[in-house]
C-alpha cells in the first residue's frame, strides 16, 4: 500500500487484526515516498480499503489529489487477483 494510505490508516481507529497487519508490514523506500508491504488475507485488505475511503474526499472534506491517487493505487492492487502457484 502507498505510504500516504498507510499514514492515514495509522491515525485511524482500526480493529486489532487490521492494526496487526499494519504493524507487521515491511516498509520499502521508493523515490520520495515509501510503500508498506502488508501480508494479510483479502478480507482484511478490503476492510483497510474501506477505512481509507475518506481520502477520496466527500461532503465538507476536500480531496487532496495525491491522497486520492494513493488510495486508487491501493484499490487497484487489492482488486487485482493474484495468480495461484
XYZ file of N, CA, C and O in Angstrom:
340
model
N 0.847 -1.165 0.000
C 0.000 0.000 0.000
C 0.894 1.230 0.000
O 1.958 1.213 0.610
N 0.489 2.270 -0.696
C 1.278 3.507 -0.715
C 1.410 4.105 0.696
O 0.536 3.936 1.545
N 2.499 4.807 0.923
C 2.779 5.391 2.231
C 1.720 6.368 2.703
O 1.407 6.428 3.894
N 1.130 7.149 1.793
C 0.082 8.104 2.190
C -1.126 7.375 2.771
O -1.738 7.838 3.718
N -1.449 6.219 2.200
C -2.567 5.424 2.715
C -2.197 4.836 4.074
O -2.984 4.876 5.027
N -0.973 4.317 4.200
C -0.519 3.741 5.464
C -0.515 4.786 6.571
O -0.958 4.514 7.692
N -0.026 5.991 6.264
C -0.008 7.062 7.261
C -1.424 7.405 7.718
O -1.672 7.612 8.906
N -2.353 7.478 6.766
C -3.740 7.779 7.109
C -4.325 6.686 7.997
O -4.977 6.970 8.998
N -4.087 5.425 7.643
C -4.656 4.314 8.405
C -4.063 4.221 9.806
O -4.746 3.817 10.743
N -2.803 4.588 9.960
C -2.183 4.552 11.298
C -2.849 5.542 12.245
O -2.846 5.344 13.454
N -3.409 6.617 11.687
C -4.074 7.628 12.511
C -5.567 7.352 12.667
O -6.293 8.148 13.253
N -6.038 6.218 12.157
C -7.448 5.860 12.177
C -7.697 4.752 13.191
O -6.828 3.939 13.449
N -8.894 4.730 13.748
C -9.290 3.641 14.644
C -9.494 2.377 13.823
O -10.321 2.359 12.914
N -8.734 1.325 14.138
C -8.825 0.066 13.412
C -9.047 -1.084 14.376
O -8.746 -0.978 15.562
N -9.558 -2.196 13.845
C -9.677 -3.418 14.638
C -8.282 -3.956 14.940
O -7.295 -3.573 14.306
N -8.203 -4.876 15.889
C -6.916 -5.464 16.264
C -6.250 -6.178 15.093
O -5.038 -6.096 14.916
N -7.029 -6.876 14.287
C -6.475 -7.626 13.151
C -5.895 -6.663 12.119
O -4.798 -6.878 11.603
N -6.624 -5.594 11.835
C -6.158 -4.613 10.864
C -4.916 -3.891 11.375
O -3.960 -3.668 10.631
N -4.924 -3.531 12.663
C -3.767 -2.854 13.262
C -2.544 -3.769 13.226
O -1.434 -3.334 12.915
N -2.721 -5.058 13.514
C -1.612 -6.012 13.481
C -1.049 -6.131 12.067
O 0.175 -6.220 11.886
N -1.912 -6.134 11.068
C -1.446 -6.215 9.682
C -0.577 -5.017 9.330
O 0.475 -5.162 8.695
N -0.992 -3.827 9.756
C -0.188 -2.629 9.503
C 1.137 -2.675 10.264
O 2.185 -2.325 9.716
N 1.080 -3.112 11.517
C 2.294 -3.149 12.341
C 3.313 -4.151 11.816
O 4.515 -3.965 11.990
N 2.848 -5.216 11.174
C 3.756 -6.242 10.664
C 4.205 -5.964 9.233
O 4.999 -6.723 8.674
N 3.732 -4.889 8.645
C 4.105 -4.541 7.271
C 5.572 -4.161 7.174
O 6.197 -3.728 8.140
N 6.132 -4.343 5.992
C 7.531 -4.028 5.731
C 7.595 -2.757 4.886
O 6.962 -2.674 3.828
N 8.354 -1.781 5.350
C 8.492 -0.515 4.640
C 9.548 -0.639 3.553
O 10.658 -1.086 3.802
N 9.188 -0.235 2.339
C 10.092 -0.248 1.205
C 10.165 1.168 0.662
O 9.142 1.735 0.270
N 11.365 1.750 0.658
C 11.536 3.107 0.148
C 11.403 3.107 -1.367
O 11.890 2.212 -2.032
N 10.717 4.109 -1.898
C 10.642 4.258 -3.344
C 10.562 5.741 -3.676
O 9.628 6.422 -3.254
N 11.546 6.228 -4.366
C 11.565 7.642 -4.735
C 11.503 8.534 -3.504
O 12.272 8.374 -2.573
N 10.559 9.452 -3.488
C 10.410 10.365 -2.368
C 9.551 9.793 -1.255
O 9.543 10.301 -0.155
N 8.816 8.744 -1.537
C 7.896 8.181 -0.547
C 8.283 6.767 -0.181
O 9.442 6.376 -0.250
N 7.292 6.005 0.209
C 7.529 4.611 0.543
C 6.268 3.800 0.294
O 5.188 4.331 0.101
N 6.453 2.495 0.262
C 5.357 1.553 0.145
C 5.402 0.660 1.366
O 6.479 0.283 1.823
N 4.255 0.339 1.913
C 4.174 -0.583 3.036
C 3.637 -1.899 2.494
O 2.514 -1.960 2.004
N 4.474 -2.934 2.540
C 4.040 -4.250 2.076
C 3.346 -4.959 3.221
O 3.966 -5.296 4.223
N 2.065 -5.170 3.049
C 1.235 -5.774 4.079
C 0.789 -7.147 3.589
O 0.226 -7.274 2.509
N 1.072 -8.162 4.399
C 0.614 -9.509 4.087
C -0.597 -9.798 4.968
O -0.472 -9.884 6.188
N -1.751 -9.896 4.324
C -2.998 -10.154 5.054
C -3.976 -10.829 4.102
O -3.848 -10.728 2.885
N -4.950 -11.498 4.687
C -5.977 -12.148 3.865
C -6.775 -11.066 3.128
O -6.847 -9.915 3.582
N -7.370 -11.405 1.991
C -8.115 -10.411 1.213
C -9.201 -9.683 1.997
O -9.425 -8.491 1.781
N -9.854 -10.344 2.930
C -10.912 -9.685 3.700
C -10.355 -8.517 4.514
O -10.974 -7.452 4.603
N -9.177 -8.701 5.096
C -8.543 -7.617 5.877
C -8.122 -6.497 4.938
O -8.309 -5.312 5.243
N -7.573 -6.844 3.777
C -7.172 -5.824 2.805
C -8.381 -4.987 2.377
O -8.297 -3.766 2.279
N -9.517 -5.640 2.145
C -10.720 -4.918 1.736
C -11.251 -4.024 2.861
O -11.740 -2.923 2.595
N -11.151 -4.476 4.117
C -11.581 -3.626 5.236
C -10.675 -2.406 5.353
O -11.148 -1.302 5.643
N -9.360 -2.589 5.140
C -8.439 -1.447 5.169
C -8.773 -0.474 4.048
O -8.730 0.744 4.242
N -9.135 -1.012 2.906
C -9.508 -0.159 1.775
C -10.750 0.662 2.095
O -10.820 1.849 1.781
N -11.717 0.061 2.763
C -12.935 0.780 3.157
C -12.593 1.878 4.172
O -13.128 2.981 4.106
N -11.666 1.594 5.076
C -11.287 2.574 6.098
C -10.611 3.804 5.500
O -10.697 4.896 6.066
N -9.937 3.645 4.366
C -9.242 4.790 3.776
C -10.089 5.512 2.733
O -9.599 6.376 2.016
N -11.371 5.210 2.656
C -12.294 5.854 1.723
C -12.325 7.382 1.872
O -12.464 8.087 0.874
N -12.183 7.942 3.092
C -12.211 9.408 3.213
C -11.111 10.123 2.428
O -11.203 11.321 2.186
N -10.077 9.420 1.988
C -9.027 10.052 1.193
C -9.552 10.537 -0.156
O -8.938 11.391 -0.788
N -10.671 9.999 -0.593
C -11.283 10.439 -1.845
C -12.013 11.765 -1.694
O -12.464 12.330 -2.675
N -12.154 12.242 -0.469
C -12.900 13.469 -0.227
C -14.384 13.156 -0.120
O -14.805 12.008 -0.228
N -15.149 14.152 0.097
C -16.588 13.961 0.220
C -17.220 15.268 0.648
O -16.590 16.316 0.609
N -18.478 15.210 1.083
C -19.150 16.437 1.516
C -18.424 17.067 2.701
O -18.245 16.442 3.730
N -17.948 18.279 2.496
C -17.286 19.005 3.577
C -15.834 18.618 3.786
O -15.159 19.199 4.617
N -15.330 17.636 3.049
C -13.937 17.214 3.177
C -13.259 17.349 1.817
O -13.615 16.640 0.877
N -12.305 18.260 1.715
C -11.639 18.435 0.425
C -10.778 17.219 0.077
O -10.211 16.586 0.950
N -10.717 16.904 -1.183
C -9.892 15.789 -1.645
C -8.528 16.325 -2.068
O -8.435 17.292 -2.812
N -7.490 15.708 -1.566
C -6.127 16.061 -1.965
C -5.756 15.103 -3.096
O -5.818 13.878 -2.909
N -5.374 15.630 -4.257
C -5.123 14.752 -5.406
C -4.115 13.626 -5.141
O -4.329 12.501 -5.581
N -3.048 13.893 -4.422
C -2.059 12.839 -4.186
C -2.609 11.744 -3.283
O -2.303 10.569 -3.469
N -3.428 12.125 -2.309
C -4.038 11.120 -1.434
C -5.071 10.302 -2.200
O -5.162 9.086 -2.034
N -5.829 10.968 -3.052
C -6.835 10.273 -3.851
C -6.159 9.276 -4.791
O -6.611 8.144 -4.943
N -5.041 9.684 -5.385
C -4.304 8.783 -6.276
C -3.734 7.602 -5.497
O -3.779 6.459 -5.969
N -3.196 7.850 -4.309
C -2.637 6.766 -3.492
C -3.719 5.752 -3.130
O -3.491 4.544 -3.204
N -4.909 6.222 -2.758
C -5.992 5.304 -2.429
C -6.434 4.511 -3.652
O -6.673 3.323 -3.594
N -6.468 5.170 -4.795
C -6.854 4.494 -6.033
C -5.822 3.415 -6.409
O -6.186 2.318 -6.836
N -4.535 3.703 -6.230
C -3.488 2.705 -6.492
C -3.657 1.500 -5.567
O -3.528 0.350 -5.997
N -3.937 1.773 -4.295
C -4.141 0.679 -3.337
C -5.358 -0.151 -3.727
O -5.323 -1.378 -3.689
N -6.422 0.518 -4.146
C -7.623 -0.200 -4.572
C -7.315 -1.109 -5.758
O -7.765 -2.250 -5.817
N -6.527 -0.609 -6.706
C -6.164 -1.425 -7.862
C -5.332 -2.639 -7.450
O -5.509 -3.725 -7.988
N -4.441 -2.467 -6.491
C -3.615 -3.588 -6.031
C -4.447 -4.628 -5.288
O -4.240 -5.820 -5.441
N -5.400 -4.167 -4.485
C -6.244 -5.087 -3.727
C -7.212 -5.814 -4.661
O -7.476 -6.992 -4.482
N -7.704 -5.122 -5.672
C -8.702 -5.700 -6.573
C -8.102 -6.666 -7.587
O -8.811 -7.485 -8.146
N -6.807 -6.552 -7.864
C -6.166 -7.418 -8.845
C -5.961 -8.799 -8.257
O -5.315 -8.935 -7.213
N -6.504 -9.821 -8.886
C -6.307 -11.183 -8.342
C -4.854 -11.616 -8.505
O -4.215 -11.298 -9.496
N -4.369 -12.324 -7.492
C -3.001 -12.834 -7.542
C -3.023 -14.237 -8.116
O -3.919 -15.029 -7.799
N -2.040 -14.567 -8.948
C -2.025 -15.913 -9.540
C -1.732 -16.977 -8.485
O -0.941 -16.765 -7.575
N -2.398 -18.102 -8.595
C -2.181 -19.212 -7.667
C -1.002 -20.042 -8.161
O -0.859 -20.265 -9.357
N -0.163 -20.532 -7.246
C 1.003 -21.325 -7.674
C 0.591 -22.700 -8.158
O -0.387 -23.254 -7.939
